[in-house]
């Protein structure tokens, strides 16, 4: 699994929670069972124009699942919420049809 993260979220606690949830198979990752994280990469900045190319780099490293980090997919009331989240998620799903795309908006739940 690979994660797309926001380059403006300098607080790594988001990724730490996400990685632990993946390892435990918890939260939005429970249907996958325990898994491994091959890496994370920033979307390359707003508005995420290069996010598909970035996801392809994770796929080259062995990721068969791409997850939007919870730092980007937090609730609309959260100041960290990515205003381009829906467009990025849609573009990833459209361009990477053979790859599972996970929407972490419902919470990681580590």
Coordinates of N, CA, C and O in Angstrom, one line a residue:
X1 N 0.8 -1.2 0.0 CA 0.0 0.0 0.0 C 0.9 1.2 0.0 O 2.0 1.3 0.6
X2 N 0.4 2.2 -0.7 CA 1.1 3.5 -0.7 C 0.2 4.6 -0.4 O -1.0 4.5 -0.6
X3 N 0.7 5.7 0.3 CA -0.1 6.8 0.7 C 0.2 8.1 -0.1 O 1.4 8.3 -0.3
X4 N -0.8 8.8 -0.4 CA -0.7 10.2 -0.9 C -0.9 11.1 0.3 O -1.9 11.0 1.0
X5 N 0.1 12.0 0.5 CA 0.1 12.9 1.7 C 0.1 14.3 1.2 O 0.5 14.6 0.0
X6 N -0.3 15.2 2.1 CA -0.3 16.6 1.7 C 1.1 17.2 2.1 O 1.5 17.0 3.3
X7 N 1.8 17.9 1.2 CA 3.1 18.5 1.5 C 3.0 19.6 2.5 O 4.0 20.0 3.1
X8 N 1.8 20.2 2.7 CA 1.6 21.3 3.7 C 1.3 20.8 5.1 O 1.3 21.6 6.0
X9 N 1.0 19.5 5.3 CA 0.8 19.0 6.6 C 2.1 18.5 7.2 O 2.5 17.4 6.9
X10 N 2.8 19.3 7.9 CA 4.1 18.9 8.4 C 4.0 18.0 9.6 O 5.0 17.5 10.0
X11 N 2.9 17.8 10.2 CA 2.7 17.0 11.4 C 2.6 15.6 11.0 O 1.6 15.1 10.4
X12 N 3.6 14.8 11.2 CA 3.7 13.4 10.8 C 2.8 12.4 11.6 O 2.7 11.3 11.4
X13 N 2.0 13.0 12.6 CA 1.2 12.1 13.4 C 0.1 11.5 12.5 O -0.4 10.4 12.8
X14 N -0.3 12.2 11.5 CA -1.3 11.6 10.5 C -0.8 10.3 9.9 O -1.5 9.3 10.0
X15 N 0.4 10.4 9.4 CA 0.9 9.2 8.7 C 1.2 8.1 9.7 O 1.0 6.9 9.3
X16 N 1.7 8.4 10.9 CA 1.9 7.4 11.9 C 0.6 6.6 12.2 O 0.6 5.4 12.2
X17 N -0.5 7.4 12.4 CA -1.7 6.7 12.7 C -2.2 5.8 11.5 O -2.7 4.7 11.7
X18 N -2.0 6.4 10.3 CA -2.4 5.6 9.1 C -1.6 4.3 9.0 O -2.1 3.3 8.7
X19 N -0.3 4.4 9.2 CA 0.6 3.2 9.0 C 0.2 2.2 10.1 O 0.2 1.0 9.7
X20 N 0.0 2.6 11.3 CA -0.4 1.6 12.4 C -1.7 1.0 12.0 O -1.8 -0.3 12.2
X21 N -2.7 1.7 11.5 CA -4.0 1.2 11.1 C -3.8 0.1 10.0 O -4.5 -0.9 10.0
X22 N -2.9 0.4 9.1 CA -2.7 -0.6 8.0 C -2.1 -1.8 8.5 O -2.5 -2.9 8.2
X23 N -1.1 -1.7 9.4 CA -0.4 -2.9 10.0 C -1.4 -3.7 10.8 O -1.3 -5.0 10.8
X24 N -2.3 -3.1 11.5 CA -3.3 -3.8 12.3 C -4.5 -4.3 11.5 O -5.3 -5.1 12.0
X25 N -4.7 -3.7 10.3 CA -5.9 -4.0 9.6 C -7.1 -3.4 10.3 O -8.2 -4.0 10.4
X26 N -7.0 -2.2 10.7 CA -8.0 -1.5 11.5 C -8.6 -0.4 10.7 O -8.1 0.1 9.7
X27 N -9.8 0.1 11.3 CA -10.5 1.3 10.6 C -10.9 1.0 9.2 O -11.4 -0.1 8.9
X28 N -10.6 2.0 8.3 CA -11.0 1.8 6.9 C -10.2 0.7 6.2 O -10.5 0.3 5.1
X29 N -9.2 0.2 6.9 CA -8.3 -0.9 6.3 C -8.7 -2.3 6.8 O -8.1 -3.3 6.4
X30 N -9.8 -2.4 7.6 CA -10.1 -3.7 8.3 C -10.5 -4.7 7.2 O -10.2 -5.9 7.5
X31 N -11.1 -4.4 6.1 CA -11.4 -5.4 5.1 C -10.2 -5.9 4.4 O -10.3 -7.0 3.7
X32 N -9.1 -5.2 4.5 CA -7.9 -5.7 3.8 C -7.1 -6.7 4.7 O -6.3 -7.5 4.2
X33 N -7.3 -6.6 6.0 CA -6.5 -7.4 6.9 C -5.1 -6.7 7.0 O -4.9 -5.6 6.4
X34 N -4.2 -7.2 7.9 CA -2.9 -6.5 8.0 C -2.2 -6.4 6.7 O -2.2 -7.4 5.9
X35 N -1.6 -5.3 6.4 CA -0.9 -5.1 5.2 C 0.4 -4.3 5.4 O 0.7 -3.9 6.6
X36 N 1.2 -4.1 4.4 CA 2.5 -3.4 4.5 C 2.4 -2.1 3.7 O 1.7 -2.1 2.7
X37 N 3.0 -1.1 4.2 CA 3.1 0.2 3.6 C 4.5 0.2 2.8 O 5.5 0.0 3.4
X38 N 4.4 0.4 1.5 CA 5.7 0.5 0.7 C 6.2 1.9 0.7 O 7.4 2.1 0.4
X39 N 5.4 2.9 1.0 CA 5.8 4.3 1.0 C 4.7 5.3 1.0 O 3.5 5.0 0.9
X40 N 5.1 6.5 1.1 CA 4.2 7.6 1.0 C 4.9 8.7 0.2 O 6.1 8.9 0.2
X41 N 4.0 9.5 -0.5 CA 4.6 10.5 -1.4 C 3.6 11.7 -1.4 O 2.4 11.5 -1.3
X42 N 4.1 12.9 -1.4 CA 3.3 14.1 -1.4 C 2.6 14.3 -2.8 O 3.1 13.8 -3.8
X43 N 1.5 14.9 -2.8 CA 0.7 15.1 -4.0 C 1.4 16.0 -5.0 O 0.9 16.2 -6.1
X44 N 2.4 16.7 -4.5 CA 3.1 17.7 -5.3 C 2.5 19.1 -5.2 O 2.9 20.0 -6.0
X45 N 1.6 19.3 -4.3 CA 1.1 20.6 -4.1 C -0.2 20.9 -4.8 O -0.6 20.2 -5.7
X46 N -0.9 21.9 -4.3 CA -2.2 22.3 -4.8 C -2.1 22.7 -6.2 O -1.1 23.4 -6.6
X47 N -3.1 22.3 -7.0 CA -4.3 21.6 -6.7 C -4.2 20.1 -7.0 O -5.2 19.4 -7.2
X48 N -3.0 19.5 -6.9 CA -2.8 18.1 -7.1 C -2.8 17.6 -8.5 O -3.1 16.5 -8.8
X49 N -2.3 18.5 -9.4 CA -2.2 18.2 -10.8 C -1.4 16.9 -11.1 O -1.6 16.2 -12.1
X50 N -0.3 16.7 -10.3 CA 0.6 15.6 -10.6 C 0.4 14.4 -9.7 O 1.2 13.5 -9.6
X51 N -0.8 14.3 -9.1 CA -1.0 13.3 -8.1 C -1.0 11.9 -8.8 O -0.6 10.9 -8.2
X52 N -1.5 11.8 -10.0 CA -1.6 10.5 -10.6 C -0.1 10.0 -10.9 O 0.2 8.8 -10.7
X53 N 0.7 10.9 -11.4 CA 2.1 10.5 -11.7 C 2.8 10.1 -10.4 O 3.6 9.2 -10.4
X54 N 2.5 10.8 -9.3 CA 3.0 10.5 -8.0 C 2.6 9.1 -7.5 O 3.3 8.3 -7.0
X55 N 1.3 8.8 -7.7 CA 0.7 7.5 -7.4 C 1.4 6.4 -8.2 O 1.7 5.3 -7.7
X56 N 1.7 6.7 -9.4 CA 2.4 5.7 -10.3 C 3.7 5.3 -9.8 O 4.2 4.2 -9.9
X57 N 4.4 6.3 -9.1 CA 5.7 6.0 -8.5 C 5.6 5.0 -7.4 O 6.4 4.1 -7.2
X58 N 4.5 5.2 -6.6 CA 4.2 4.2 -5.5 C 3.9 2.8 -6.1 O 4.4 1.8 -5.5
X59 N 3.2 2.8 -7.2 CA 2.9 1.5 -7.8 C 4.2 0.8 -8.3 O 4.3 -0.4 -8.2
X60 N 5.1 1.6 -8.9 CA 6.4 1.0 -9.3 C 7.2 0.4 -8.1 O 8.0 -0.5 -8.3
X61 N 6.9 1.0 -6.9 CA 7.6 0.5 -5.7 C 6.9 -0.7 -5.1 O 7.3 -1.2 -4.1
X62 N 5.8 -1.1 -5.7 CA 5.1 -2.3 -5.3 C 3.7 -2.1 -4.7 O 3.1 -3.1 -4.2
X63 N 3.2 -0.9 -4.6 CA 1.9 -0.6 -4.0 C 0.8 -1.1 -5.0 O 0.8 -0.7 -6.2
X64 N -0.1 -1.9 -4.5 CA -1.3 -2.3 -5.3 C -2.5 -1.6 -4.8 O -3.6 -1.7 -5.4
X65 N -2.4 -0.8 -3.7 CA -3.4 0.0 -3.1 C -2.9 1.4 -2.9 O -1.8 1.5 -2.4
X66 N -3.7 2.4 -3.2 CA -3.3 3.8 -3.0 C -4.3 4.3 -2.0 O -5.5 4.2 -2.3
X67 N -3.9 4.9 -0.9 CA -4.8 5.5 0.1 C -4.5 7.0 0.2 O -3.3 7.4 0.2
X68 N -5.5 7.8 0.3 CA -5.3 9.2 0.5 C -5.1 9.3 2.0 O -5.9 8.9 2.8
X69 N -4.0 9.9 2.5 CA -3.7 10.0 3.9 C -4.8 10.7 4.6 O -5.5 11.6 4.1
X70 N -5.0 10.4 5.9 CA -6.1 11.0 6.6 C -5.8 12.5 6.8 O -6.7 13.3 7.1
X71 N -4.6 13.0 6.6 CA -4.3 14.4 6.7 C -5.0 15.2 5.6 O -5.4 16.3 5.8
X72 N -5.2 14.5 4.5 CA -5.9 15.2 3.4 C -7.4 15.0 3.4 O -8.2 15.7 2.9
X73 N -7.8 13.9 4.0 CA -9.2 13.5 4.0 C -10.0 13.8 5.2 O -11.0 13.2 5.5
X74 N -9.4 14.6 6.1 CA -10.1 15.0 7.3 C -11.4 15.7 6.9 O -11.6 16.1 5.8
X75 N -12.2 15.9 7.9 CA -13.6 16.5 7.7 C -13.5 17.9 7.2 O -12.5 18.6 7.4
X76 N -14.5 18.4 6.6 CA -14.6 19.8 6.0 C -14.4 20.8 7.1 O -13.9 21.9 6.8
X77 N -14.8 20.5 8.3 CA -14.6 21.5 9.4 C -13.2 21.6 9.9 O -12.8 22.5 10.6
X78 N -12.4 20.7 9.5 CA -10.9 20.7 9.8 C -10.2 21.6 8.9 O -10.3 21.5 7.7
X79 N -9.3 22.5 9.5 CA -8.5 23.4 8.6 C -7.5 22.6 7.7 O -7.0 23.2 6.8
X80 N -7.2 21.4 8.1 CA -6.3 20.6 7.2 C -6.9 19.9 6.1 O -6.3 19.3 5.2
X81 N -8.3 20.0 6.0 CA -9.0 19.3 4.9 C -8.5 19.8 3.6 O -8.5 21.0 3.4
X82 N -8.2 18.9 2.6 CA -7.8 19.3 1.3 C -9.0 19.8 0.5 O -9.9 19.0 0.3
X83 N -8.9 21.0 0.0 CA -10.1 21.5 -0.8 C -10.2 20.8 -2.2 O -11.2 20.9 -2.9
X84 N -9.2 20.1 -2.6 CA -9.1 19.4 -3.9 C -9.3 17.9 -3.7 O -9.2 17.1 -4.7
X85 N -9.7 17.4 -2.5 CA -9.7 16.0 -2.2 C -10.7 15.3 -3.1 O -10.2 14.2 -3.7
X86 N -11.9 15.7 -3.4 CA -12.8 15.0 -4.2 C -12.3 14.9 -5.7 O -12.4 13.8 -6.3
X87 N -11.7 16.0 -6.2 CA -11.2 15.9 -7.5 C -10.0 15.0 -7.6 O -9.9 14.2 -8.6
X88 N -9.1 15.0 -6.6 CA -8.0 14.1 -6.6 C -8.4 12.6 -6.5 O -7.9 11.8 -7.3
X89 N -9.3 12.3 -5.6 CA -9.9 11.0 -5.5 C -10.5 10.5 -6.8 O -10.2 9.4 -7.2
X90 N -11.3 11.4 -7.4 CA -11.9 11.0 -8.7 C -10.9 10.7 -9.8 O -11.0 9.8 -10.5
X91 N -9.8 11.6 -9.9 CA -8.8 11.4 -10.9 C -8.0 10.2 -10.7 O -7.7 9.4 -11.6
X92 N -7.7 9.9 -9.4 CA -7.0 8.6 -9.1 C -7.8 7.4 -9.5 O -7.3 6.5 -10.2
X93 N -9.1 7.4 -9.2 CA -10.0 6.3 -9.5 C -10.1 6.1 -11.0 O -10.2 5.0 -11.5
X94 N -10.2 7.2 -11.7 CA -10.4 7.2 -13.2 C -9.1 6.7 -13.9 O -9.1 5.9 -14.8
X95 N -7.9 7.2 -13.5 CA -6.7 7.0 -14.2 C -6.0 5.7 -13.8 O -5.3 5.1 -14.6
X96 N -6.3 5.2 -12.6 CA -5.6 4.0 -12.1 C -6.7 2.9 -11.8 O -6.8 2.4 -10.7
X97 N -7.4 2.5 -12.8 CA -8.5 1.6 -12.7 C -8.1 0.2 -12.1 O -8.9 -0.5 -11.5
X98 N -6.9 -0.2 -12.4 CA -6.5 -1.6 -11.9 C -5.9 -1.5 -10.4 O -5.5 -2.5 -9.9
X99 N -5.9 -0.3 -9.9 CA -5.4 -0.1 -8.5 C -6.6 0.2 -7.6 O -7.4 1.0 -7.9
X100 N -6.6 -0.4 -6.4 CA -7.6 0.0 -5.4 C -7.2 1.3 -4.8 O -6.1 1.6 -4.4
X101 N -8.2 2.2 -4.7 CA -8.0 3.6 -4.2 C -8.9 3.6 -2.9 O -10.1 3.3 -2.9
X102 N -8.3 4.0 -1.8 CA -9.0 4.0 -0.5 C -9.2 5.4 -0.1 O -8.3 6.2 0.0
X103 N -10.4 5.7 0.3 CA -10.9 7.0 0.8 C -10.9 6.9 2.3 O -11.7 6.1 2.9
X104 N -10.0 7.7 3.0 CA -9.9 7.6 4.4 C -10.8 8.5 5.2 O -10.6 8.7 6.4
X105 N -11.8 9.1 4.5 CA -12.6 10.1 5.2 C -13.4 9.6 6.3 O -13.8 10.3 7.2
X106 N -13.7 8.3 6.3 CA -14.5 7.7 7.4 C -13.6 7.4 8.7 O -14.1 6.8 9.6
X107 N -12.4 7.8 8.6 CA -11.5 7.6 9.8 C -10.6 6.4 9.7 O -11.0 5.4 9.2
X108 N -9.4 6.6 10.2 CA -8.5 5.5 10.2 C -8.7 4.5 11.3 O -8.7 3.3 11.1
X109 N -9.0 5.0 12.5 CA -9.4 4.1 13.5 C -8.3 3.2 14.0 O -8.6 2.0 14.3
X110 N -7.1 3.7 14.1 CA -6.0 2.8 14.6 C -6.1 2.4 16.0 O -6.5 3.0 16.9

